Every structure is written in structure tokens, then in C-alpha cells.
XYZ file of C-alpha atoms in Angstrom:
82
model
C 6.801 -5.874 -53.334
C 6.626 -4.065 -49.640
C 7.009 -4.969 -46.235
C 6.416 -3.892 -42.811
C 3.299 -3.732 -40.385
C 1.073 -2.128 -43.471
C 1.502 -2.972 -47.181
C -0.629 -1.220 -48.899
C -3.860 -3.630 -48.802
C -7.351 -2.347 -46.583
C -6.749 -6.415 -44.648
C -5.220 -5.399 -41.812
C -6.756 -1.852 -40.688
C -8.785 -3.172 -37.762
C -5.752 -4.133 -36.066
C -5.213 -0.867 -35.855
C -8.113 -1.077 -33.866
C -9.338 -4.341 -32.183
C -5.948 -4.540 -31.533
C -5.980 -1.564 -28.406
C -9.178 -2.627 -27.303
C -8.295 -5.549 -26.388
C -5.460 -5.021 -24.812
C -7.276 -2.518 -22.759
C -10.475 -5.443 -22.046
C -7.188 -8.173 -21.311
C -6.277 -5.305 -18.592
C -9.588 -5.015 -17.042
C -10.108 -8.706 -17.122
C -7.262 -9.289 -15.306
C -7.353 -7.276 -12.561
C -11.272 -7.856 -12.147
C -10.319 -11.353 -11.537
C -6.813 -10.808 -9.028
C -9.373 -8.590 -7.211
C -13.081 -11.224 -6.921
C -9.983 -13.775 -6.166
C -8.084 -12.065 -3.039
C -11.802 -11.118 -1.985
C -12.397 -14.287 -2.203
C -9.450 -15.711 -0.323
C -10.453 -13.300 2.497
C -6.944 -10.700 1.139
C -8.718 -8.029 -0.377
C -10.055 -4.470 0.870
C -12.348 -5.070 3.844
C -14.525 -1.507 5.137
C -12.320 -0.851 8.513
C -16.831 -0.438 9.637
C -17.521 -4.428 9.099
C -17.871 -6.161 11.386
C -18.192 -3.610 13.803
C -20.388 -4.032 16.984
C -22.554 -1.507 18.479
C -20.348 -0.451 21.439
C -17.120 -0.645 19.015
C -19.119 2.492 17.200
C -19.652 3.963 20.483
C -16.009 3.950 21.095
C -14.924 5.528 17.894
C -17.764 8.545 18.421
C -16.187 8.731 21.977
C -12.598 8.742 20.788
C -13.334 11.372 18.005
C -15.264 13.570 20.134
C -18.565 12.808 18.191
C -20.015 12.025 22.307
C -18.664 13.547 26.032
C -18.272 10.971 28.462
C -21.701 11.052 30.430
C -23.711 10.802 27.293
C -20.812 7.500 26.192
C -21.634 5.787 29.594
C -25.640 5.776 29.311
C -24.791 4.285 26.643
C -22.614 1.709 27.202
C -24.885 0.884 30.068
C -27.364 0.553 27.862
C -25.633 -1.123 25.312
C -24.361 -3.795 28.218
C -27.753 -4.491 29.124
C -29.530 -5.745 25.856
């Protein structure tokens, strides 16, 4: 009689296939549940643009040099009036 991980019977082949698949599924589900819990509690990944106002966007564009000072002032006045 042979002892070990395989004793010669054809009944244990599925463990070699489904074992690693189930481990991968378990790890993926665990990561997804943790990410969902963090996002639900407000600690997850947040976009830098999330919750920004149009004035914040204008300030960022001016800081990056996309618009000049005159255009920044005109648009800031326009946004302040509305």
C-alpha cells in the first residue's frame, strides 16, 4: 500500500486542479471585500478631482500653466458672480 499525496487511484485528480483555482478565488474575493469595506467607510481610493469645485479646477489649470493670468482673473470673476 502506497501512502502520500497520491495513492494511485483516479479519485484525487480534481484536487490538483480545483485546489489552486479555489485559492485564487479566495484571495480575489478577500481583496474585493476589503476594498469594498474601505471604500464604504470612506478610507478607500479617492480621485483627486472628486468633490472639487469649478474654482478649484480653475486654480489647478492656472498652476499648471494651461491658462494665463488674465484668463484666470476673467474666469474667476465670472465664477464668483454666479
